Amino acid sequence: MRRAVNDLLGAYDKLIMDPVHGGIPLYRHEIQVIDHPLFQRLRNICQNDILSLVFPGATHSRFLHSIGVMHVGTRMFRAMIDAYLRERQLSEQVELSLNQLDAIDYLAKVIRLACLLHDSGHSSFSHQFTQARRIRELMSRPDRFRELWRGEDYTRYYSDEPEELEHEHYSVRVAHEVLSSVDLESAGLHAEDIIGIMETTQVTQSETFCRHAHTFLAFIAGDQSLAETTSGQAVPALVMGLLSSIVSGEIDADRADYMLRDGFHSSVTIGGFNLDHLLSNLRFGWDVSEPWMGLAITQKGLGALEDFVYSRYQMYRKVYGHKTALGFDWLLREAINEVLEDTECFEWIDTCLSDMSFFAELTDSFFWEAFRKVARKQPKSYSFLIVNRVKLKHLDTRENLSKPEIHDHSQWLAGELGLSVDDVVTCTMKARFSNIQDNFNGIKVLARDPISRQRSLRKITDVSAFFSKFADGTITHFYRQPEVSAAAPDLTE
């Protein structure tokens, strides 16, 4: 209990300096997680695959992003706690009991570790790795999931085996491996509670979590306690849903950090938004009639949320969807496919994707060296183009085209330029924003009646017309196919 009070008062064991957030405090068990080889590997995985070929400063790693997400997630949770206490103090004297302090501390530590480990399963070049054709074939191979969990009990986190693995499944596997080697007992934590708020999992919460969930919910909901209107088993699930939305939701710590970090390192201003203003207007939301518990934002904070959404929208259009950047992404995927034509390389990647003992080898460095080996022997290769930063020739850009329309436009471009349709390469980026307006459970607006001062939760599009302007969209770039050799690479020296 004394440890919980000390942590809430700001005690920490180490301070790490971050160029975006400044000093980030770490606790002893978090240092153990960060020092684990499977987490240290994130130092060698670039946050934005090869975006640095277009924005030279964007060389930042998944390592520091993950620590930043932990910091932002903590700030989100504590900002809502502070706002709740501040508002209650205006009408009544509030003194937290030791049980309430312990519950808040436990949930805060669970959030921190889930945020820290949320991206731990990313492999080389982050998202581009799993989009490469040969990698998708490997990750969808039958029994891949069981091989990955050989000797471990995956039923703690999954009721059914996934048909095809994504990086989120690897994050859960890495988190299990790392947390199994950390002294969680001294911190009073349980691995299933941490992993349970990461994506793709379904867990039975620990008795400790259930006890703290009831204490926390009774404290937050007060006289309208959801505990009185739901079964006892539903309360931990409601609280876990709230924590999950901080780790992965429409307003989550992941998006908040990568937008600020990517904008900072890319030296663009369009990714910026006022994080302090946004956090100061976040609140706990609950509805006894559904029942529901999640994130809410005050009506006066809608401007901060609008900045957040617009910044994200612009980052997708101007940075992530940049015509040169998407062209290099296409070349990167083809280069990955190219080096995997080598039997020895293919078998090694297959092993790394099946065994946690070797998973730490999957870094950007491994593939850069493989690209260089191919490039030295085959000047007409995708690897040569990547290593020597040879851009695809950009032909045109169109937005919101359907697949048939993309094909028709490719044919038209080929005809106009005297090319074969096979000489036209297309790269499409999808930007999903419809959840902002459609996902009622994702975010609600906390409105107060000016006369009665009663609180009510309203759908965001009922309060602001701004969010109706954003819908899912696509950006498609058209390029000239480069001249490369179809010969299989020989990586032997």
CSV table of C-alpha atoms in Angstrom, one decimal:
chain,number,residue,atom,x,y,z
A,1,MET,CA,0.0,0.0,0.0
A,2,ARG,CA,2.8,2.4,0.9
A,3,ARG,CA,4.4,1.7,-2.6
A,4,ALA,CA,1.0,2.6,-4.2
A,5,VAL,CA,0.9,5.9,-2.4
A,6,ASN,CA,4.5,6.7,-3.2
A,7,ASP,CA,3.9,5.9,-6.9
A,8,LEU,CA,0.8,8.1,-7.0
A,9,LEU,CA,2.8,10.9,-5.4
A,10,GLY,CA,5.3,10.7,-8.2
A,11,ALA,CA,8.1,8.4,-6.9
A,12,TYR,CA,10.1,6.6,-9.6
A,13,ASP,CA,13.2,4.6,-10.0
A,14,LYS,CA,14.6,6.1,-13.2
A,15,LEU,CA,14.1,9.0,-15.6
A,16,ILE,CA,14.5,8.6,-19.3
A,17,MET,CA,14.7,11.8,-21.5
A,18,ASP,CA,12.5,11.9,-24.6
A,19,PRO,CA,12.8,14.7,-27.3
A,20,VAL,CA,9.0,14.9,-27.5
A,21,HIS,CA,7.7,14.6,-24.0
A,22,GLY,CA,10.8,15.5,-21.9
A,23,GLY,CA,11.5,13.4,-18.8
A,24,ILE,CA,9.6,10.1,-18.6
A,25,PRO,CA,9.6,8.4,-15.2
A,26,LEU,CA,10.0,4.6,-15.0
A,27,TYR,CA,9.4,2.1,-12.2
A,28,ARG,CA,11.6,-0.8,-11.3
A,29,HIS,CA,9.4,-3.5,-13.1
A,30,GLU,CA,9.2,-1.3,-16.2
A,31,ILE,CA,12.9,-1.0,-16.4
A,32,GLN,CA,13.1,-4.8,-16.3
A,33,VAL,CA,10.6,-4.9,-19.2
A,34,ILE,CA,12.6,-2.3,-21.2
A,35,ASP,CA,15.9,-4.1,-20.6
A,36,HIS,CA,14.6,-7.4,-22.0
A,37,PRO,CA,16.1,-8.3,-25.4
A,38,LEU,CA,12.7,-8.7,-27.0
A,39,PHE,CA,12.0,-5.1,-26.1
A,40,GLN,CA,15.5,-3.8,-26.8
A,41,ARG,CA,15.0,-5.1,-30.4
A,42,LEU,CA,12.6,-2.2,-31.0
A,43,ARG,CA,15.6,0.1,-31.0
A,44,ASN,CA,16.4,-1.4,-34.4
A,45,ILE,CA,12.9,-1.1,-35.9
A,46,CYS,CA,12.1,2.3,-37.5
A,47,GLN,CA,8.7,3.7,-36.4
A,48,ASN,CA,7.9,4.7,-40.0
A,49,ASP,CA,9.5,1.9,-42.1
A,50,ILE,CA,11.6,3.9,-44.6
A,51,LEU,CA,9.8,7.3,-44.5
A,52,SER,CA,13.3,8.7,-43.8
A,53,LEU,CA,14.0,8.4,-47.5
A,54,VAL,CA,11.6,11.2,-48.0
A,55,PHE,CA,11.7,13.0,-44.6
A,56,PRO,CA,15.3,12.6,-43.5
A,57,GLY,CA,14.6,13.2,-39.8
A,58,ALA,CA,12.1,10.4,-39.5
A,59,THR,CA,14.6,7.8,-38.3
A,60,HIS,CA,13.0,7.4,-34.8
A,61,SER,CA,12.4,3.9,-33.5
A,62,ARG,CA,9.5,1.8,-32.1
A,63,PHE,CA,11.5,1.7,-28.9
A,64,LEU,CA,11.0,5.3,-27.9
A,65,HIS,CA,7.5,5.5,-29.4
A,66,SER,CA,6.5,2.6,-27.1
A,67,ILE,CA,7.9,4.5,-24.0
A,68,GLY,CA,6.1,7.6,-25.2
A,69,VAL,CA,2.8,5.8,-25.5
A,70,MET,CA,3.2,4.6,-21.9
A,71,HIS,CA,3.8,8.2,-20.8
A,72,VAL,CA,0.8,9.5,-22.7
A,73,GLY,CA,-1.5,6.7,-21.5
A,74,THR,CA,-0.5,7.5,-17.9
A,75,ARG,CA,-1.2,11.2,-18.5
A,76,MET,CA,-4.6,10.4,-20.0
A,77,PHE,CA,-5.7,8.2,-17.0
A,78,ARG,CA,-4.4,10.6,-14.4
A,79,ALA,CA,-5.9,13.7,-16.1
A,80,MET,CA,-9.3,12.0,-15.9
A,81,ILE,CA,-8.8,11.1,-12.2
A,82,ASP,CA,-7.7,14.7,-11.5
A,83,ALA,CA,-10.6,16.2,-13.3
A,84,TYR,CA,-13.1,13.9,-11.5
A,85,LEU,CA,-11.6,14.8,-8.1
A,86,ARG,CA,-11.5,18.5,-8.9
A,87,GLU,CA,-15.2,18.5,-10.0
A,88,ARG,CA,-16.3,16.5,-7.0
A,89,GLN,CA,-14.4,18.8,-4.6
A,90,LEU,CA,-16.6,21.7,-5.8
A,91,SER,CA,-19.7,20.1,-4.3
A,92,GLU,CA,-18.4,17.9,-1.5
A,93,GLN,CA,-15.4,17.0,0.5
A,94,VAL,CA,-13.6,14.1,-1.0
A,95,GLU,CA,-10.9,12.0,0.6
A,96,LEU,CA,-9.6,9.0,-1.1
A,97,SER,CA,-9.5,5.8,1.0
A,98,LEU,CA,-6.4,3.5,0.9
A,99,ASN,CA,-8.5,1.0,-1.0
A,100,GLN,CA,-9.3,3.6,-3.7
A,101,LEU,CA,-5.7,4.7,-3.9
A,102,ASP,CA,-4.6,1.1,-4.3
A,103,ALA,CA,-7.2,0.5,-7.1
A,104,ILE,CA,-6.2,3.6,-9.0
A,105,ASP,CA,-2.5,2.8,-8.7
A,106,TYR,CA,-3.1,-0.8,-9.9
A,107,LEU,CA,-5.1,0.3,-12.9
A,108,ALA,CA,-2.5,3.0,-13.8
A,109,LYS,CA,0.3,0.4,-13.7
A,110,VAL,CA,-1.7,-2.0,-15.9
A,111,ILE,CA,-2.3,0.8,-18.4
A,112,ARG,CA,1.4,1.7,-18.4
A,113,LEU,CA,2.7,-1.8,-19.2
A,114,ALA,CA,0.0,-2.5,-21.8
A,115,CYS,CA,0.9,0.8,-23.6
A,116,LEU,CA,4.6,-0.1,-23.3
A,117,LEU,CA,4.2,-3.5,-24.9
A,118,HIS,CA,1.4,-2.7,-27.4
A,119,ASP,CA,3.8,-2.6,-30.4
A,120,SER,CA,6.3,-5.1,-29.2
A,121,GLY,CA,5.4,-7.6,-31.9
A,122,HIS,CA,6.3,-5.4,-34.8
A,123,SER,CA,8.9,-6.9,-37.1
A,124,SER,CA,11.3,-5.3,-39.6
A,125,PHE,CA,10.0,-2.1,-41.1
A,126,SER,CA,6.8,-2.2,-39.0
A,127,HIS,CA,3.6,-2.4,-41.0
A,128,GLN,CA,5.3,-2.8,-44.4
A,129,PHE,CA,6.8,-6.2,-43.3
A,130,THR,CA,3.4,-7.9,-42.9
A,131,GLN,CA,2.1,-6.4,-46.2
A,132,ALA,CA,4.8,-8.1,-48.2
A,133,ARG,CA,3.4,-11.1,-50.2
A,134,ARG,CA,6.0,-13.7,-49.1
A,135,ILE,CA,5.6,-12.6,-45.4
A,136,ARG,CA,1.9,-12.9,-45.6
A,137,GLU,CA,2.3,-16.4,-46.9
A,138,LEU,CA,4.5,-17.3,-44.0
A,139,MET,CA,2.3,-15.7,-41.3
A,140,SER,CA,-0.8,-17.5,-42.7
A,141,ARG,CA,0.8,-20.9,-42.8
A,142,PRO,CA,-1.3,-23.6,-40.9
A,143,ASP,CA,-0.1,-24.3,-37.3
A,144,ARG,CA,1.9,-21.0,-37.2
A,145,PHE,CA,0.0,-19.9,-34.1
A,146,ARG,CA,0.6,-23.2,-32.3
A,147,GLU,CA,4.3,-23.2,-33.2
A,148,LEU,CA,4.6,-19.7,-31.8
A,149,TRP,CA,3.1,-20.7,-28.5
A,150,ARG,CA,4.8,-24.1,-28.3
A,151,GLY,CA,5.3,-25.0,-24.6
A,152,GLU,CA,3.1,-22.1,-23.4
A,153,ASP,CA,-0.6,-21.9,-22.6
A,154,TYR,CA,-2.2,-19.5,-25.1
A,155,THR,CA,-5.7,-20.2,-23.8
A,156,ARG,CA,-5.1,-17.7,-21.0
A,157,TYR,CA,-5.5,-15.0,-23.8
A,158,TYR,CA,-7.3,-16.7,-26.7
A,159,SER,CA,-10.4,-18.8,-26.8
A,160,ASP,CA,-9.8,-19.7,-30.4
A,161,GLU,CA,-6.8,-19.9,-32.7
A,162,PRO,CA,-6.6,-17.0,-35.2
A,163,GLU,CA,-6.6,-18.1,-38.8
A,164,GLU,CA,-4.0,-15.6,-39.8
A,165,LEU,CA,-1.5,-13.8,-37.6
A,166,GLU,CA,-1.0,-10.0,-37.5
A,167,HIS,CA,1.5,-8.0,-35.6
A,168,GLU,CA,-0.9,-7.7,-32.7
A,169,HIS,CA,-0.8,-11.4,-32.1
A,170,TYR,CA,3.0,-11.2,-32.0
A,171,SER,CA,2.8,-8.3,-29.5
A,172,VAL,CA,0.7,-10.5,-27.2
A,173,ARG,CA,3.3,-13.4,-27.5
A,174,VAL,CA,6.2,-11.0,-26.9
A,175,ALA,CA,4.4,-9.5,-23.9
A,176,HIS,CA,3.8,-12.9,-22.4
A,177,GLU,CA,7.4,-13.8,-22.9
A,178,VAL,CA,8.7,-10.6,-21.4
A,179,LEU,CA,6.3,-10.4,-18.5
A,180,SER,CA,7.1,-14.0,-17.6
A,181,SER,CA,10.7,-13.0,-16.9
A,182,VAL,CA,9.8,-9.8,-14.9
A,183,ASP,CA,9.2,-9.7,-11.2
A,184,LEU,CA,5.6,-8.7,-11.4
A,185,GLU,CA,4.8,-10.1,-8.0
A,186,SER,CA,6.9,-7.4,-6.3
A,187,ALA,CA,4.8,-4.8,-8.2
A,188,GLY,CA,1.6,-6.6,-7.2
A,189,LEU,CA,0.6,-7.1,-10.9
A,190,HIS,CA,-0.8,-10.0,-13.0
A,191,ALA,CA,0.2,-10.6,-16.6
A,192,GLU,CA,-3.3,-11.5,-17.7
A,193,ASP,CA,-4.6,-8.1,-16.6
A,194,ILE,CA,-2.0,-6.3,-18.7
A,195,ILE,CA,-2.2,-8.5,-21.8
A,196,GLY,CA,-6.0,-8.5,-21.4
A,197,ILE,CA,-6.3,-4.8,-22.5
A,198,MET,CA,-4.1,-5.4,-25.6
A,199,GLU,CA,-5.8,-6.0,-28.9
A,200,THR,CA,-7.0,-9.5,-30.1
A,201,THR,CA,-7.2,-11.0,-26.5
A,202,GLN,CA,-10.0,-12.3,-24.4
A,203,VAL,CA,-9.0,-13.0,-20.8
A,204,THR,CA,-10.4,-13.9,-17.4
A,205,GLN,CA,-9.2,-11.1,-15.1
A,206,SER,CA,-7.4,-11.8,-11.9
A,207,GLU,CA,-9.1,-11.7,-8.5
A,208,THR,CA,-6.9,-8.6,-7.8
A,209,PHE,CA,-8.2,-6.8,-10.9
A,210,CYS,CA,-11.8,-7.7,-10.2
A,211,ARG,CA,-11.5,-6.3,-6.6
A,212,HIS,CA,-9.9,-3.1,-7.8
A,213,ALA,CA,-12.5,-2.8,-10.7
A,214,HIS,CA,-15.4,-2.8,-8.2
A,215,THR,CA,-13.6,-0.3,-6.0
A,216,PHE,CA,-12.8,2.0,-8.9
A,217,LEU,CA,-16.3,1.8,-10.4
A,218,ALA,CA,-18.0,2.5,-7.2
A,219,PHE,CA,-15.7,5.5,-6.6
A,220,ILE,CA,-16.3,6.9,-10.1
A,221,ALA,CA,-20.0,6.2,-10.5
A,222,GLY,CA,-20.9,7.2,-7.0
A,223,ASP,CA,-24.6,6.9,-6.2
A,224,GLN,CA,-25.3,5.8,-9.8
A,225,SER,CA,-22.9,2.9,-9.4
A,226,LEU,CA,-22.9,0.6,-12.4
A,227,ALA,CA,-22.1,-2.2,-9.8
A,228,GLU,CA,-25.7,-1.9,-8.6
A,229,THR,CA,-27.2,-2.3,-12.1
A,230,THR,CA,-25.0,-5.0,-13.6
A,231,SER,CA,-23.9,-8.5,-12.5
A,232,GLY,CA,-20.7,-8.7,-10.6
A,233,GLN,CA,-19.0,-10.4,-13.5
A,234,ALA,CA,-19.8,-7.5,-15.8
A,235,VAL,CA,-18.0,-4.8,-13.7
A,236,PRO,CA,-14.4,-5.9,-14.5
A,237,ALA,CA,-15.3,-6.2,-18.2
A,238,LEU,CA,-16.6,-2.6,-18.1
A,239,VAL,CA,-13.4,-1.3,-16.5
A,240,MET,CA,-11.2,-3.3,-18.8
A,241,GLY,CA,-13.1,-1.8,-21.7
A,242,LEU,CA,-12.2,1.7,-20.4
A,243,LEU,CA,-8.5,0.8,-20.1
A,244,SER,CA,-8.5,-0.8,-23.5
A,245,SER,CA,-9.8,2.5,-25.1
A,246,ILE,CA,-6.8,4.3,-23.6
A,247,VAL,CA,-4.4,1.8,-25.2
A,248,SER,CA,-6.3,1.4,-28.5
A,249,GLY,CA,-9.3,3.6,-29.4
A,250,GLU,CA,-10.2,6.6,-31.3
A,251,ILE,CA,-8.5,8.9,-28.8
A,252,ASP,CA,-5.7,6.7,-27.6
A,253,ALA,CA,-2.2,7.1,-26.3
A,254,ASP,CA,-0.8,5.4,-29.4
A,255,ARG,CA,-2.2,7.9,-31.9
A,256,ALA,CA,-1.4,10.8,-29.7
A,257,ASP,CA,2.2,9.9,-29.4
A,258,TYR,CA,2.9,8.9,-33.0
A,259,MET,CA,1.2,12.0,-34.4
A,260,LEU,CA,3.4,14.3,-32.2
A,261,ARG,CA,6.5,12.1,-32.7
A,262,ASP,CA,6.1,11.6,-36.4
A,263,GLY,CA,5.4,15.3,-36.9
A,264,PHE,CA,8.4,16.3,-34.8
A,265,HIS,CA,10.9,14.0,-36.5
A,266,SER,CA,9.5,14.7,-40.0
A,267,SER,CA,9.9,18.4,-39.3
A,268,VAL,CA,6.3,19.1,-40.3
A,269,THR,CA,3.7,21.1,-38.3
A,270,ILE,CA,0.6,19.4,-39.5
A,271,GLY,CA,0.9,16.6,-37.0
A,272,GLY,CA,0.8,19.0,-34.1
A,273,PHE,CA,-2.0,19.4,-31.7
A,274,ASN,CA,-2.4,20.6,-28.1
A,275,LEU,CA,-2.1,17.5,-26.0
A,276,ASP,CA,-2.4,19.4,-22.8
A,277,HIS,CA,-5.7,21.0,-23.9
A,278,LEU,CA,-7.0,17.6,-25.1
A,279,LEU,CA,-6.1,15.8,-21.9
A,280,SER,CA,-7.6,18.5,-19.6
A,281,ASN,CA,-11.0,17.9,-21.2
A,282,LEU,CA,-11.1,14.1,-21.1
A,283,ARG,CA,-13.5,12.6,-18.6
A,284,PHE,CA,-14.7,9.2,-17.5
A,285,GLY,CA,-18.1,8.4,-19.1
A,286,TRP,CA,-20.6,5.9,-17.9
A,287,ASP,CA,-24.2,5.1,-18.7
A,288,VAL,CA,-26.2,2.9,-16.3
A,289,SER,CA,-28.9,2.2,-18.9
A,290,GLU,CA,-26.6,0.3,-21.4
A,291,PRO,CA,-24.4,-0.3,-19.2
A,292,TRP,CA,-21.4,1.4,-20.7
A,293,MET,CA,-18.1,2.9,-19.4
A,294,GLY,CA,-15.5,4.6,-21.6
A,295,LEU,CA,-13.9,7.9,-22.6
A,296,ALA,CA,-15.8,11.1,-22.8
A,297,ILE,CA,-14.9,14.7,-23.7
A,298,THR,CA,-16.3,17.9,-22.4
A,299,GLN,CA,-18.2,20.1,-24.8
A,300,LYS,CA,-15.7,22.9,-24.4
A,301,GLY,CA,-12.9,20.4,-25.3
A,302,LEU,CA,-14.4,19.6,-28.8
A,303,GLY,CA,-12.0,22.2,-30.3
A,304,ALA,CA,-9.0,20.2,-29.0
A,305,LEU,CA,-10.5,17.0,-30.4
A,306,GLU,CA,-11.2,18.6,-33.7
A,307,ASP,CA,-7.5,19.7,-33.9
A,308,PHE,CA,-6.5,16.1,-33.0
A,309,VAL,CA,-8.7,14.6,-35.8
A,310,TYR,CA,-7.7,17.2,-38.4
A,311,SER,CA,-4.0,16.8,-37.6
A,312,ARG,CA,-4.3,13.0,-38.1
A,313,TYR,CA,-6.2,13.5,-41.3
A,314,GLN,CA,-3.5,15.8,-42.7
A,315,MET,CA,-0.7,13.5,-41.6
A,316,TYR,CA,-2.2,10.7,-43.6
A,317,ARG,CA,-2.6,12.9,-46.7
A,318,LYS,CA,0.7,14.9,-46.6
A,319,VAL,CA,3.2,12.5,-44.9
A,320,TYR,CA,2.1,8.9,-44.7
A,321,GLY,CA,0.4,9.1,-48.1
A,322,HIS,CA,3.1,11.2,-49.8
A,323,LYS,CA,3.6,10.0,-53.4
A,324,THR,CA,7.4,9.4,-53.0
A,325,ALA,CA,6.9,7.7,-49.6
A,326,LEU,CA,4.2,5.2,-50.9
A,327,GLY,CA,6.5,4.5,-53.9
A,328,PHE,CA,9.3,3.5,-51.7
A,329,ASP,CA,6.9,1.4,-49.6
A,330,TRP,CA,6.1,-0.5,-52.7
A,331,LEU,CA,9.7,-1.0,-53.6
A,332,LEU,CA,10.4,-2.1,-50.0
A,333,ARG,CA,7.8,-4.8,-50.1
A,334,GLU,CA,9.1,-6.1,-53.4
A,335,ALA,CA,12.6,-6.1,-52.1
A,336,ILE,CA,11.5,-8.1,-49.1
A,337,ASN,CA,9.8,-10.6,-51.4
A,338,GLU,CA,13.0,-10.6,-53.5
A,339,VAL,CA,15.4,-11.6,-50.7
A,340,LEU,CA,13.0,-14.2,-49.5
A,341,GLU,CA,13.5,-16.0,-52.8
A,342,ASP,CA,16.7,-17.1,-51.3
A,343,THR,CA,16.1,-20.4,-49.6
A,344,GLU,CA,18.4,-19.9,-46.7
A,345,CYS,CA,16.9,-16.4,-45.9
A,346,PHE,CA,13.4,-17.7,-46.3
A,347,GLU,CA,14.0,-20.6,-43.8
A,348,TRP,CA,15.6,-18.2,-41.3
A,349,ILE,CA,12.7,-15.8,-41.4
A,350,ASP,CA,10.4,-18.7,-41.1
A,351,THR,CA,12.2,-19.8,-37.9
A,352,CYS,CA,12.2,-16.3,-36.4
A,353,LEU,CA,8.4,-16.1,-36.9
A,354,SER,CA,7.9,-19.4,-35.1
A,355,ASP,CA,10.2,-19.2,-32.2
A,356,MET,CA,10.6,-16.5,-29.6
A,357,SER,CA,14.2,-17.5,-29.0
A,358,PHE,CA,15.0,-16.1,-32.5
A,359,PHE,CA,12.3,-13.4,-32.9
A,360,ALA,CA,14.6,-10.7,-31.7
A,361,GLU,CA,16.6,-11.2,-34.9
A,362,LEU,CA,13.8,-9.6,-37.0
A,363,THR,CA,15.0,-6.1,-37.2
A,364,ASP,CA,15.5,-3.5,-40.0
A,365,SER,CA,19.3,-4.2,-39.9
A,366,PHE,CA,18.8,-7.8,-41.0
A,367,PHE,CA,17.0,-6.8,-44.1
A,368,TRP,CA,19.2,-3.9,-45.0
A,369,GLU,CA,22.2,-6.2,-45.0
A,370,ALA,CA,20.2,-8.7,-47.2
A,371,PHE,CA,19.3,-5.9,-49.6
A,372,ARG,CA,22.9,-4.8,-49.9
A,373,LYS,CA,24.0,-8.4,-50.7
A,374,VAL,CA,21.5,-8.6,-53.5
A,375,ALA,CA,22.3,-5.1,-54.7
A,376,ARG,CA,26.0,-5.8,-55.0
A,377,LYS,CA,25.3,-8.8,-57.3
A,378,GLN,CA,22.2,-7.6,-59.1
A,379,PRO,CA,22.2,-3.9,-60.1
A,380,LYS,CA,18.8,-4.5,-61.8
A,381,SER,CA,17.0,-5.5,-58.6
A,382,TYR,CA,14.4,-4.0,-56.2
A,383,SER,CA,17.1,-4.2,-53.5
A,384,PHE,CA,19.4,-2.1,-55.5
A,385,LEU,CA,16.7,0.6,-56.0
A,386,ILE,CA,16.1,0.7,-52.2
A,387,VAL,CA,19.7,0.8,-51.2
A,388,ASN,CA,20.5,3.5,-53.7
A,389,ARG,CA,17.3,5.5,-53.1
A,390,VAL,CA,16.1,5.2,-56.7
A,391,LYS,CA,12.5,6.6,-56.8
A,392,LEU,CA,9.7,5.2,-58.8
A,393,LYS,CA,8.6,7.6,-61.6
A,394,HIS,CA,5.4,9.1,-60.5
A,395,LEU,CA,2.7,9.3,-63.2
A,396,ASP,CA,-0.5,10.5,-61.5
A,397,THR,CA,-2.5,10.7,-58.3
A,398,ARG,CA,-6.3,10.1,-57.8
A,399,GLU,CA,-8.5,10.0,-54.7
A,400,ASN,CA,-11.3,7.7,-53.7
A,401,LEU,CA,-11.2,5.4,-56.8
A,402,SER,CA,-12.7,1.9,-56.6
A,403,LYS,CA,-10.7,-1.1,-57.8
A,404,PRO,CA,-12.3,-1.1,-61.2
A,405,GLU,CA,-11.7,2.6,-61.6
A,406,ILE,CA,-8.0,2.2,-60.6
A,407,HIS,CA,-7.7,-0.5,-63.3
A,408,ASP,CA,-9.4,1.7,-65.9
A,409,HIS,CA,-7.2,4.6,-65.0
A,410,SER,CA,-4.1,2.4,-65.3
A,411,GLN,CA,-5.2,1.4,-68.7
A,412,TRP,CA,-5.8,5.0,-69.8
A,413,LEU,CA,-2.4,6.1,-68.5
A,414,ALA,CA,-0.7,3.2,-70.3
A,415,GLY,CA,-2.4,4.1,-73.5
A,416,GLU,CA,-1.5,7.8,-73.3
A,417,LEU,CA,2.1,7.0,-72.5
A,418,GLY,CA,2.6,4.1,-75.0
A,419,LEU,CA,3.1,1.6,-72.2
A,420,SER,CA,1.7,-1.9,-71.4
A,421,VAL,CA,-0.8,-1.8,-68.6
A,422,ASP,CA,1.6,-4.1,-66.7
A,423,ASP,CA,4.1,-1.2,-66.8
A,424,VAL,CA,1.9,0.9,-64.5
A,425,VAL,CA,2.2,0.3,-60.7
A,426,THR,CA,-0.4,1.5,-58.3
A,427,CYS,CA,-0.1,2.2,-54.5
A,428,THR,CA,-3.2,2.9,-52.5
A,429,MET,CA,-3.4,4.1,-48.9
A,430,LYS,CA,-6.7,3.9,-47.0
A,431,ALA,CA,-7.4,6.4,-44.3
A,432,ARG,CA,-10.2,5.3,-42.0
A,433,PHE,CA,-12.0,8.2,-40.2
A,434,SER,CA,-15.6,7.0,-40.1
A,435,ASN,CA,-15.2,5.6,-36.6
A,436,ILE,CA,-15.1,9.1,-35.3
A,437,GLN,CA,-18.6,9.7,-36.3
A,438,ASP,CA,-20.0,6.1,-36.4
A,439,ASN,CA,-18.6,4.4,-33.3
A,440,PHE,CA,-21.0,5.5,-30.6
A,441,ASN,CA,-19.2,3.5,-27.9
A,442,GLY,CA,-15.8,4.9,-28.9
A,443,ILE,CA,-16.2,8.4,-27.7
A,444,LYS,CA,-19.1,10.5,-26.3
A,445,VAL,CA,-19.5,14.1,-25.4
A,446,LEU,CA,-20.2,15.0,-21.8
A,447,ALA,CA,-22.7,17.8,-21.9
A,448,ARG,CA,-24.2,19.6,-18.8
A,449,ASP,CA,-27.6,21.3,-18.7
A,450,PRO,CA,-26.9,25.0,-17.9
A,451,ILE,CA,-29.9,25.1,-15.5
A,452,SER,CA,-30.0,21.8,-13.7
A,453,ARG,CA,-26.2,21.1,-14.1
A,454,GLN,CA,-27.1,17.4,-14.8
A,455,ARG,CA,-24.7,15.5,-17.0
A,456,SER,CA,-25.6,13.7,-20.1
A,457,LEU,CA,-23.7,11.8,-22.8
A,458,ARG,CA,-24.4,12.6,-26.4
A,459,LYS,CA,-23.3,11.2,-29.7
A,460,ILE,CA,-20.4,13.3,-31.0
A,461,THR,CA,-22.1,14.1,-34.4
A,462,ASP,CA,-25.2,15.4,-32.5
A,463,VAL,CA,-23.0,18.1,-30.9
A,464,SER,CA,-20.5,19.0,-33.6
A,465,ALA,CA,-20.9,19.0,-37.4
A,466,PHE,CA,-17.1,19.0,-37.8
A,467,PHE,CA,-16.7,15.3,-37.5
A,468,SER,CA,-19.3,14.6,-40.3
A,469,LYS,CA,-16.8,16.0,-42.8
A,470,PHE,CA,-14.5,13.1,-42.3
A,471,ALA,CA,-15.1,9.7,-44.0
A,472,ASP,CA,-13.0,6.8,-45.1
A,473,GLY,CA,-10.9,7.7,-48.1
A,474,THR,CA,-8.2,6.5,-50.3
A,475,ILE,CA,-5.2,8.0,-52.1
A,476,THR,CA,-3.9,6.1,-55.1
A,477,HIS,CA,-0.6,7.0,-56.8
A,478,PHE,CA,0.3,5.6,-60.2
A,479,TYR,CA,3.9,4.9,-61.1
A,480,ARG,CA,6.1,3.5,-63.9
A,481,GLN,CA,7.2,0.0,-63.3
A,482,PRO,CA,11.0,-0.1,-62.9
A,483,GLU,CA,13.2,-2.4,-65.0
A,484,VAL,CA,14.4,-5.2,-62.7
A,485,SER,CA,15.8,-8.7,-63.2
A,486,ALA,CA,13.5,-11.6,-62.4
A,487,ALA,CA,16.5,-13.8,-61.4
A,488,ALA,CA,16.4,-15.2,-57.9
A,489,PRO,CA,18.9,-13.6,-55.6
A,490,ASP,CA,22.0,-15.4,-54.4
A,491,LEU,CA,22.9,-14.2,-50.9
A,492,THR,CA,25.9,-16.4,-50.5
A,493,GLU,CA,29.2,-14.5,-50.4
